[in-house]
Every structure is written in structure tokens, then in C-alpha cells.
mmCIF file with all atom_site columns, C-alpha atoms in Angstrom:
data_model
loop_
_atom_site.group_PDB
_atom_site.id
_atom_site.type_symbol
_atom_site.label_atom_id
_atom_site.label_alt_id
_atom_site.label_comp_id
_atom_site.label_asym_id
_atom_site.label_entity_id
_atom_site.label_seq_id
_atom_site.pdbx_PDB_ins_code
_atom_site.Cartn_x
_atom_site.Cartn_y
_atom_site.Cartn_z
_atom_site.occupancy
_atom_site.B_iso_or_equiv
_atom_site.pdbx_formal_charge
_atom_site.auth_seq_id
_atom_site.auth_comp_id
_atom_site.auth_asym_id
_atom_site.auth_atom_id
_atom_site.pdbx_PDB_model_num
ATOM 1   C CA . MET A 1 1   ? 21.139 -3.293  -20.493 1.00 0.00 ? 1   MET A CA 1
ATOM 2   C CA . GLU A 1 2   ? 23.543 -5.630  -21.748 1.00 0.00 ? 2   GLU A CA 1
ATOM 3   C CA . GLY A 1 3   ? 25.252 -8.051  -20.919 1.00 0.00 ? 3   GLY A CA 1
ATOM 4   C CA . LYS A 1 4   ? 27.549 -11.456 -22.036 1.00 0.00 ? 4   LYS A CA 1
ATOM 5   C CA . VAL A 1 5   ? 28.065 -15.007 -20.883 1.00 0.00 ? 5   VAL A CA 1
ATOM 6   C CA . TYR A 1 6   ? 31.413 -16.152 -21.804 1.00 0.00 ? 6   TYR A CA 1
ATOM 7   C CA . ASP A 1 7   ? 32.271 -19.975 -21.541 1.00 0.00 ? 7   ASP A CA 1
ATOM 8   C CA . LYS A 1 8   ? 35.163 -21.339 -19.766 1.00 0.00 ? 8   LYS A CA 1
ATOM 9   C CA . ASP A 1 9   ? 37.673 -20.194 -23.068 1.00 0.00 ? 9   ASP A CA 1
ATOM 10  C CA . GLY A 1 10  ? 36.383 -16.845 -23.236 1.00 0.00 ? 10  GLY A CA 1
ATOM 11  C CA . ARG A 1 11  ? 34.170 -17.121 -26.083 1.00 0.00 ? 11  ARG A CA 1
ATOM 12  C CA . VAL A 1 12  ? 30.875 -15.741 -26.021 1.00 0.00 ? 12  VAL A CA 1
ATOM 13  C CA . ARG A 1 13  ? 28.006 -18.093 -26.239 1.00 0.00 ? 13  ARG A CA 1
ATOM 14  C CA . MET A 1 14  ? 24.385 -15.637 -24.597 1.00 0.00 ? 14  MET A CA 1
ATOM 15  C CA . THR A 1 15  ? 23.872 -12.081 -24.693 1.00 0.00 ? 15  THR A CA 1
ATOM 16  C CA . LEU A 1 16  ? 21.085 -10.703 -22.118 1.00 0.00 ? 16  LEU A CA 1
ATOM 17  C CA . SER A 1 17  ? 19.293 -7.287  -22.650 1.00 0.00 ? 17  SER A CA 1
ATOM 18  C CA . GLY A 1 18  ? 16.878 -5.736  -21.088 1.00 0.00 ? 18  GLY A CA 1
ATOM 19  C CA . LYS A 1 19  ? 16.164 -3.156  -18.772 1.00 0.00 ? 19  LYS A CA 1
ATOM 20  C CA . TRP A 1 20  ? 16.154 -3.647  -15.537 1.00 0.00 ? 20  TRP A CA 1
ATOM 21  C CA . ASN A 1 21  ? 12.480 -2.703  -14.351 1.00 0.00 ? 21  ASN A CA 1
ATOM 22  C CA . GLU A 1 22  ? 11.360 -4.361  -17.481 1.00 0.00 ? 22  GLU A CA 1
ATOM 23  C CA . GLN A 1 23  ? 12.663 -7.865  -19.069 1.00 0.00 ? 23  GLN A CA 1
ATOM 24  C CA . LEU A 1 24  ? 15.646 -9.983  -19.526 1.00 0.00 ? 24  LEU A CA 1
ATOM 25  C CA . THR A 1 25  ? 16.405 -11.449 -22.856 1.00 0.00 ? 25  THR A CA 1
ATOM 26  C CA . ALA A 1 26  ? 18.949 -13.984 -23.883 1.00 0.00 ? 26  ALA A CA 1
ATOM 27  C CA . GLN A 1 27  ? 20.143 -14.902 -26.763 1.00 0.00 ? 27  GLN A CA 1
ATOM 28  C CA . ARG A 1 28  ? 22.365 -17.924 -27.730 1.00 0.00 ? 28  ARG A CA 1
ATOM 29  C CA . VAL A 1 29  ? 24.939 -17.275 -29.699 1.00 0.00 ? 29  VAL A CA 1
ATOM 30  C CA . ASP A 1 30  ? 26.961 -19.611 -32.540 1.00 0.00 ? 30  ASP A CA 1
ATOM 31  C CA . GLU A 1 31  ? 30.929 -19.434 -32.802 1.00 0.00 ? 31  GLU A CA 1
ATOM 32  C CA . SER A 1 32  ? 30.765 -16.595 -35.085 1.00 0.00 ? 32  SER A CA 1
ATOM 33  C CA . GLY A 1 33  ? 28.739 -14.681 -32.527 1.00 0.00 ? 33  GLY A CA 1
ATOM 34  C CA . SER A 1 34  ? 25.510 -14.728 -34.874 1.00 0.00 ? 34  SER A CA 1
ATOM 35  C CA . ALA A 1 35  ? 22.080 -15.336 -33.252 1.00 0.00 ? 35  ALA A CA 1
ATOM 36  C CA . ASP A 1 36  ? 21.789 -19.156 -32.898 1.00 0.00 ? 36  ASP A CA 1
ATOM 37  C CA . GLY A 1 37  ? 17.931 -19.897 -32.354 1.00 0.00 ? 37  GLY A CA 1
ATOM 38  C CA . ALA A 1 38  ? 14.990 -18.191 -31.079 1.00 0.00 ? 38  ALA A CA 1
ATOM 39  C CA . PRO A 1 39  ? 15.542 -15.229 -27.780 1.00 0.00 ? 39  PRO A CA 1
ATOM 40  C CA . MET A 1 40  ? 14.718 -16.946 -24.425 1.00 0.00 ? 40  MET A CA 1
ATOM 41  C CA . GLN A 1 41  ? 12.830 -14.344 -22.070 1.00 0.00 ? 41  GLN A CA 1
ATOM 42  C CA . LEU A 1 42  ? 14.305 -15.124 -18.571 1.00 0.00 ? 42  LEU A CA 1
ATOM 43  C CA . TRP A 1 43  ? 12.533 -12.750 -16.622 1.00 0.00 ? 43  TRP A CA 1
ATOM 44  C CA . ARG A 1 44  ? 9.725  -9.999  -17.287 1.00 0.00 ? 44  ARG A CA 1
ATOM 45  C CA . ARG A 1 45  ? 7.997  -8.171  -14.131 1.00 0.00 ? 45  ARG A CA 1
ATOM 46  C CA . PRO A 1 46  ? 4.497  -9.053  -13.316 1.00 0.00 ? 46  PRO A CA 1
ATOM 47  C CA . PRO A 1 47  ? 1.911  -6.616  -13.664 1.00 0.00 ? 47  PRO A CA 1
ATOM 48  C CA . PHE A 1 48  ? 1.413  -4.179  -11.020 1.00 0.00 ? 48  PHE A CA 1
ATOM 49  C CA . ASP A 1 49  ? -1.390 -5.450  -8.622  1.00 0.00 ? 49  ASP A CA 1
ATOM 50  C CA . TRP A 1 50  ? -2.647 -1.590  -7.164  1.00 0.00 ? 50  TRP A CA 1
ATOM 51  C CA . LEU A 1 51  ? -3.922 -2.059  -4.182  1.00 0.00 ? 51  LEU A CA 1
ATOM 52  C CA . HIS A 1 52  ? -3.812 1.486   -3.367  1.00 0.00 ? 52  HIS A CA 1
ATOM 53  C CA . PRO A 1 53  ? -5.056 3.121   -6.396  1.00 0.00 ? 53  PRO A CA 1
ATOM 54  C CA . THR A 1 54  ? -4.338 6.663   -4.780  1.00 0.00 ? 54  THR A CA 1
ATOM 55  C CA . PHE A 1 55  ? -1.121 6.008   -4.239  1.00 0.00 ? 55  PHE A CA 1
ATOM 56  C CA . LYS A 1 56  ? -0.533 3.442   -6.795  1.00 0.00 ? 56  LYS A CA 1
ATOM 57  C CA . TYR A 1 57  ? 0.750  0.894   -3.887  1.00 0.00 ? 57  TYR A CA 1
ATOM 58  C CA . ASN A 1 58  ? 1.641  -2.552  -5.129  1.00 0.00 ? 58  ASN A CA 1
ATOM 59  C CA . ARG A 1 59  ? 1.288  -5.294  -2.440  1.00 0.00 ? 59  ARG A CA 1
ATOM 60  C CA . PHE A 1 60  ? 4.457  -5.176  -1.476  1.00 0.00 ? 60  PHE A CA 1
ATOM 61  C CA . VAL A 1 61  ? 4.458  -1.914  -0.300  1.00 0.00 ? 61  VAL A CA 1
ATOM 62  C CA . GLN A 1 62  ? 1.454  -1.654  1.232   1.00 0.00 ? 62  GLN A CA 1
ATOM 63  C CA . GLU A 1 63  ? 1.631  -5.106  3.239   1.00 0.00 ? 63  GLU A CA 1
ATOM 64  C CA . LYS A 1 64  ? 5.647  -5.027  4.709   1.00 0.00 ? 64  LYS A CA 1
ATOM 65  C CA . LEU A 1 65  ? 6.042  -1.075  4.324   1.00 0.00 ? 65  LEU A CA 1
ATOM 66  C CA . CYS A 1 66  ? 2.096  0.882   5.172   1.00 0.00 ? 66  CYS A CA 1
ATOM 67  C CA . ASP A 1 67  ? 1.037  -1.574  6.991   1.00 0.00 ? 67  ASP A CA 1
ATOM 68  C CA . MET A 1 68  ? 1.292  -2.061  10.605  1.00 0.00 ? 68  MET A CA 1
ATOM 69  C CA . ASP A 1 69  ? 0.255  -4.353  13.270  1.00 0.00 ? 69  ASP A CA 1
ATOM 70  C CA . ALA A 1 70  ? 0.199  -2.941  17.129  1.00 0.00 ? 70  ALA A CA 1
ATOM 71  C CA . GLU A 1 71  ? 3.229  -4.281  17.624  1.00 0.00 ? 71  GLU A CA 1
ATOM 72  C CA . ALA A 1 72  ? 5.104  -3.098  14.632  1.00 0.00 ? 72  ALA A CA 1
ATOM 73  C CA . LEU A 1 73  ? 3.762  0.634   15.600  1.00 0.00 ? 73  LEU A CA 1
ATOM 74  C CA . ALA A 1 74  ? 4.943  -0.091  19.010  1.00 0.00 ? 74  ALA A CA 1
ATOM 75  C CA . THR A 1 75  ? 8.360  -1.016  18.772  1.00 0.00 ? 75  THR A CA 1
ATOM 76  C CA . LEU A 1 76  ? 9.470  1.477   15.597  1.00 0.00 ? 76  LEU A CA 1
ATOM 77  C CA . PRO A 1 77  ? 11.498 4.508   17.037  1.00 0.00 ? 77  PRO A CA 1
ATOM 78  C CA . GLU A 1 78  ? 9.566  7.318   17.100  1.00 0.00 ? 78  GLU A CA 1
ATOM 79  C CA . ASN A 1 79  ? 11.010 9.196   14.179  1.00 0.00 ? 79  ASN A CA 1
ATOM 80  C CA . ASP A 1 80  ? 9.970  6.255   11.876  1.00 0.00 ? 80  ASP A CA 1
ATOM 81  C CA . SER A 1 81  ? 8.792  8.353   9.173   1.00 0.00 ? 81  SER A CA 1
ATOM 82  C CA . ARG A 1 82  ? 6.005  5.230   8.826   1.00 0.00 ? 82  ARG A CA 1
ATOM 83  C CA . LYS A 1 83  ? 4.895  6.550   12.687  1.00 0.00 ? 83  LYS A CA 1
ATOM 84  C CA . ARG A 1 84  ? 4.283  10.558  10.817  1.00 0.00 ? 84  ARG A CA 1
ATOM 85  C CA . ALA A 1 85  ? 0.360  11.794  11.373  1.00 0.00 ? 85  ALA A CA 1
ATOM 86  C CA . ASP A 1 86  ? 0.746  13.688  8.092   1.00 0.00 ? 86  ASP A CA 1
ATOM 87  C CA . ARG A 1 87  ? 1.350  10.163  6.447   1.00 0.00 ? 87  ARG A CA 1
ATOM 88  C CA . MET A 1 88  ? -1.566 8.454   8.363   1.00 0.00 ? 88  MET A CA 1
ATOM 89  C CA . TYR A 1 89  ? -3.960 11.365  7.422   1.00 0.00 ? 89  TYR A CA 1
ATOM 90  C CA . LEU A 1 90  ? -2.675 11.235  3.637   1.00 0.00 ? 90  LEU A CA 1
ATOM 91  C CA . GLU A 1 91  ? -3.234 7.844   3.611   1.00 0.00 ? 91  GLU A CA 1
ATOM 92  C CA . GLN A 1 92  ? -6.936 7.925   4.822   1.00 0.00 ? 92  GLN A CA 1
ATOM 93  C CA . GLY A 1 93  ? -7.543 10.497  1.961   1.00 0.00 ? 93  GLY A CA 1
ATOM 94  C CA . ASP A 1 94  ? -7.930 13.603  4.458   1.00 0.00 ? 94  ASP A CA 1
ATOM 95  C CA . LEU A 1 95  ? -5.529 15.916  2.779   1.00 0.00 ? 95  LEU A CA 1
ATOM 96  C CA . GLU A 1 96  ? -6.736 18.830  5.299   1.00 0.00 ? 96  GLU A CA 1
ATOM 97  C CA . ARG A 1 97  ? -5.274 16.895  7.879   1.00 0.00 ? 97  ARG A CA 1
ATOM 98  C CA . ALA A 1 98  ? -2.616 15.968  6.330   1.00 0.00 ? 98  ALA A CA 1
ATOM 99  C CA . GLY A 1 99  ? -1.578 18.847  5.377   1.00 0.00 ? 99  GLY A CA 1
ATOM 100 C CA . ALA A 1 100 ? -2.094 20.325  9.147   1.00 0.00 ? 100 ALA A CA 1
ATOM 101 C CA . ALA A 1 101 ? -0.509 17.529  10.742  1.00 0.00 ? 101 ALA A CA 1
ATOM 102 C CA . LYS A 1 102 ? 2.685  18.309  8.106   1.00 0.00 ? 102 LYS A CA 1
ATOM 103 C CA . HIS A 1 103 ? 2.601  21.986  9.037   1.00 0.00 ? 103 HIS A CA 1
ATOM 104 C CA . ALA A 1 104 ? 2.597  21.797  12.193  1.00 0.00 ? 104 ALA A CA 1
ATOM 105 C CA . MET A 1 105 ? 5.938  19.044  12.417  1.00 0.00 ? 105 MET A CA 1
ATOM 106 C CA . GLU A 1 106 ? 7.241  21.632  10.268  1.00 0.00 ? 106 GLU A CA 1
ATOM 107 C CA . GLU A 1 107 ? 7.133  24.485  12.434  1.00 0.00 ? 107 GLU A CA 1
ATOM 108 C CA . LYS A 1 108 ? 8.216  22.073  15.533  1.00 0.00 ? 108 LYS A CA 1
ATOM 109 C CA . GLN A 1 109 ? 11.735 21.560  13.956  1.00 0.00 ? 109 GLN A CA 1
ATOM 110 C CA . ARG A 1 110 ? 12.091 25.302  12.810  1.00 0.00 ? 110 ARG A CA 1
ATOM 111 C CA . ALA A 1 111 ? 11.534 25.582  16.757  1.00 0.00 ? 111 ALA A CA 1
ATOM 112 C CA . GLU A 1 112 ? 13.850 23.073  17.935  1.00 0.00 ? 112 GLU A CA 1
ATOM 113 C CA . GLU A 1 113 ? 16.522 24.380  15.417  1.00 0.00 ? 113 GLU A CA 1
ATOM 114 C CA . ARG A 1 114 ? 16.409 28.290  16.439  1.00 0.00 ? 114 ARG A CA 1
ATOM 115 C CA . ALA A 1 115 ? 16.483 26.648  20.174  1.00 0.00 ? 115 ALA A CA 1
ATOM 116 C CA . ARG A 1 116 ? 19.623 24.713  19.136  1.00 0.00 ? 116 ARG A CA 1
ATOM 117 C CA . LYS A 1 117 ? 20.910 27.718  17.136  1.00 0.00 ? 117 LYS A CA 1
ATOM 118 C CA . ALA A 1 118 ? 20.647 30.151  20.251  1.00 0.00 ? 118 ALA A CA 1
ATOM 119 C CA . ALA A 1 119 ? 22.073 27.474  22.906  1.00 0.00 ? 119 ALA A CA 1
ATOM 120 C CA . GLY A 1 120 ? 25.103 26.970  20.466  1.00 0.00 ? 120 GLY A CA 1
ATOM 121 C CA . GLU A 1 121 ? 24.227 23.391  19.645  1.00 0.00 ? 121 GLU A CA 1
ATOM 122 C CA . GLN A 1 122 ? 23.623 21.596  16.549  1.00 0.00 ? 122 GLN A CA 1
ATOM 123 C CA . TRP A 1 123 ? 21.868 19.023  15.521  1.00 0.00 ? 123 TRP A CA 1
ATOM 124 C CA . VAL A 1 124 ? 23.551 15.325  15.104  1.00 0.00 ? 124 VAL A CA 1
ATOM 125 C CA . PRO A 1 125 ? 21.897 12.159  14.428  1.00 0.00 ? 125 PRO A CA 1
ATOM 126 C CA . VAL A 1 126 ? 20.915 10.071  16.859  1.00 0.00 ? 126 VAL A CA 1
ATOM 127 C CA . TYR A 1 127 ? 21.793 6.458   14.603  1.00 0.00 ? 127 TYR A CA 1
ATOM 128 C CA . PHE A 1 128 ? 24.436 7.272   11.852  1.00 0.00 ? 128 PHE A CA 1
ATOM 129 C CA . LYS A 1 129 ? 27.316 9.353   11.546  1.00 0.00 ? 129 LYS A CA 1
ATOM 130 C CA . GLN A 1 130 ? 29.460 10.600  8.378   1.00 0.00 ? 130 GLN A CA 1
ATOM 131 C CA . THR A 1 131 ? 32.950 9.406   7.798   1.00 0.00 ? 131 THR A CA 1
ATOM 132 C CA . SER A 1 132 ? 35.208 10.021  5.220   1.00 0.00 ? 132 SER A CA 1
ATOM 133 C CA . ASP A 1 133 ? 35.274 7.384   2.328   1.00 0.00 ? 133 ASP A CA 1
ATOM 134 C CA . ALA A 1 134 ? 38.274 6.836   -0.539  1.00 0.00 ? 134 ALA A CA 1
ATOM 135 C CA . LYS A 1 135 ? 35.658 5.741   -3.093  1.00 0.00 ? 135 LYS A CA 1
ATOM 136 C CA . TYR A 1 136 ? 32.944 7.947   -2.299  1.00 0.00 ? 136 TYR A CA 1
ATOM 137 C CA . GLY A 1 137 ? 34.604 11.195  -0.570  1.00 0.00 ? 137 GLY A CA 1
ATOM 138 C CA . SER A 1 138 ? 32.178 10.459  1.916   1.00 0.00 ? 138 SER A CA 1
ATOM 139 C CA . THR A 1 139 ? 29.456 7.358   3.526   1.00 0.00 ? 139 THR A CA 1
ATOM 140 C CA . TRP A 1 140 ? 27.101 7.518   6.256   1.00 0.00 ? 140 TRP A CA 1
ATOM 141 C CA . VAL A 1 141 ? 27.729 4.489   9.101   1.00 0.00 ? 141 VAL A CA 1
ATOM 142 C CA . GLU A 1 142 ? 25.371 3.228   11.644  1.00 0.00 ? 142 GLU A CA 1
ATOM 143 C CA . GLN A 1 143 ? 26.409 4.103   15.543  1.00 0.00 ? 143 GLN A CA 1
ATOM 144 C CA . GLY A 1 144 ? 25.037 3.653   18.421  1.00 0.00 ? 144 GLY A CA 1
ATOM 145 C CA . ASP A 1 145 ? 22.516 0.633   18.780  1.00 0.00 ? 145 ASP A CA 1
ATOM 146 C CA . TYR A 1 146 ? 19.849 1.080   16.680  1.00 0.00 ? 146 TYR A CA 1
ATOM 147 C CA . TRP A 1 147 ? 19.485 -3.100  16.473  1.00 0.00 ? 147 TRP A CA 1
ATOM 148 C CA . GLY A 1 148 ? 20.218 -3.624  20.081  1.00 0.00 ? 148 GLY A CA 1
ATOM 149 C CA . LYS A 1 149 ? 17.466 -0.638  21.127  1.00 0.00 ? 149 LYS A CA 1
ATOM 150 C CA . ARG A 1 150 ? 15.202 -2.345  18.358  1.00 0.00 ? 150 ARG A CA 1
ATOM 151 C CA . GLN A 1 151 ? 15.547 -5.713  19.665  1.00 0.00 ? 151 GLN A CA 1
ATOM 152 C CA . GLN A 1 152 ? 14.793 -4.290  23.194  1.00 0.00 ? 152 GLN A CA 1
ATOM 153 C CA . ARG A 1 153 ? 11.267 -2.602  22.574  1.00 0.00 ? 153 ARG A CA 1
ATOM 154 C CA . ILE A 1 154 ? 10.618 -5.487  20.759  1.00 0.00 ? 154 ILE A CA 1
ATOM 155 C CA . ASP A 1 155 ? 11.485 -7.799  23.883  1.00 0.00 ? 155 ASP A CA 1
ATOM 156 C CA . ALA A 1 156 ? 9.029  -5.343  26.117  1.00 0.00 ? 156 ALA A CA 1
ATOM 157 C CA . TYR A 1 157 ? 6.178  -5.383  24.025  1.00 0.00 ? 157 TYR A CA 1
ATOM 158 C CA . ARG A 1 158 ? 6.352  -8.932  23.514  1.00 0.00 ? 158 ARG A CA 1
ATOM 159 C CA . ALA A 1 159 ? 6.849  -9.424  27.389  1.00 0.00 ? 159 ALA A CA 1
ATOM 160 C CA . ALA A 1 160 ? 4.367  -6.877  28.076  1.00 0.00 ? 160 ALA A CA 1
ATOM 161 C CA . HIS A 1 161 ? 1.643  -8.173  25.943  1.00 0.00 ? 161 HIS A CA 1
ATOM 162 C CA . GLN A 1 162 ? 2.398  -11.550 27.415  1.00 0.00 ? 162 GLN A CA 1
ATOM 163 C CA . ALA A 1 163 ? 1.773  -10.782 30.209  1.00 0.00 ? 163 ALA A CA 1
ATOM 164 C CA . ASP A 1 164 ? -1.930 -9.600  29.256  1.00 0.00 ? 164 ASP A CA 1
ATOM 165 C CA . SER A 1 165 ? -2.703 -12.679 27.415  1.00 0.00 ? 165 SER A CA 1
ATOM 166 C CA . THR A 1 166 ? -1.304 -14.722 30.351  1.00 0.00 ? 166 THR A CA 1
ATOM 167 C CA . VAL A 1 167 ? -4.062 -12.747 32.504  1.00 0.00 ? 167 VAL A CA 1
ATOM 168 C CA . ALA A 1 168 ? -7.082 -13.006 29.733  1.00 0.00 ? 168 ALA A CA 1
ATOM 169 C CA . SER A 1 169 ? -6.922 -16.892 29.688  1.00 0.00 ? 169 SER A CA 1
ATOM 170 C CA . THR A 1 170 ? -6.051 -17.410 33.420  1.00 0.00 ? 170 THR A CA 1
ATOM 171 C CA . GLY A 1 171 ? -7.533 -14.520 34.795  1.00 0.00 ? 171 GLY A CA 1
ATOM 172 C CA . SER A 1 172 ? -4.564 -14.094 36.988  1.00 0.00 ? 172 SER A CA 1
ATOM 173 C CA . VAL A 1 173 ? -1.288 -13.119 36.912  1.00 0.00 ? 173 VAL A CA 1
#
């Protein structure tokens, strides 16, 4: 990427260069547009800290996307891909069970599609719908109440576990 920083009078005062996924460098320029001094490194991607060497997961991916506590697992919608058995087996390194689980899931999806076609029904996404868009032709927008339903699942989970902790600490409800 390349860019320029202008002053209030429209004169270039600095140039920017780099790659979005590696580094960003700034170079001051003088009145003639020539480099003025040494370039400054504004940002550099830190070295990757691979927490999961097999899949090359960095800390963010592992901790924020893959590791799920009991609440996250209980409150994610059933169709969230992080809950798929094949993914869980794959992360555990059990390729045979991962393959079998993926095959079973695909066969189930094929059977559901055949049943829909036989009934003359068309699959409709639960949470999103496709709409016309002047700039992009079409776009997908959230429909229904994904966030409201998500909050309901979280509230129900926390209420149930609050009751569990009350029983555990007092011996009664």
C-alpha cells in the first residue's frame, strides 16, 4: 500500500508505504518532495505465537474463536460452525472421527435437501436475507432477531447456573 499525508495547504508532508499484513513505514518529505531524514516504522506485525502448531492458530484465534467455556458452548446457536463435531474432532487430532462426522453431517444435509425438494419447499436462511443493493448488486442483511435470541439464551443459561450456585452454596433453593 502507498499513501500520502498532506498539510492544510495541500502539500505532501509525508509518504506512507508498506503491506497491510507486514508493516507500515512513514517518510517525511521536504518542500521539494524529496525524502527528509530516515524513514520511520509506524507498525510491524508481531511474530506469530502459534498456540496450536498443527493448525497454525495464533493466540487470538485460539482464545477468542476456538476455546469455548461452558456458557459459550451452551448459548451459541445450534448452527454455529464452532459446535460441529467434525471440527472438534479435527482440533483434537482425530482425523478418522472428524472425517466420519463430516460425512454424516453432509449426508444429513443431502437428505434434508431431498425432502425439501420432494415437498416443493425452498431453503430459507434463518437469520439473513438477500436484498438488492445499488452499489454491489445484492447484499445479505440480518433479519429476525438473532441478537435478541442470543441474549435470551445467555440470560437463561446464567439464570439456571445462578440457581445451581445458590443451591451449592446454601444447600437449598
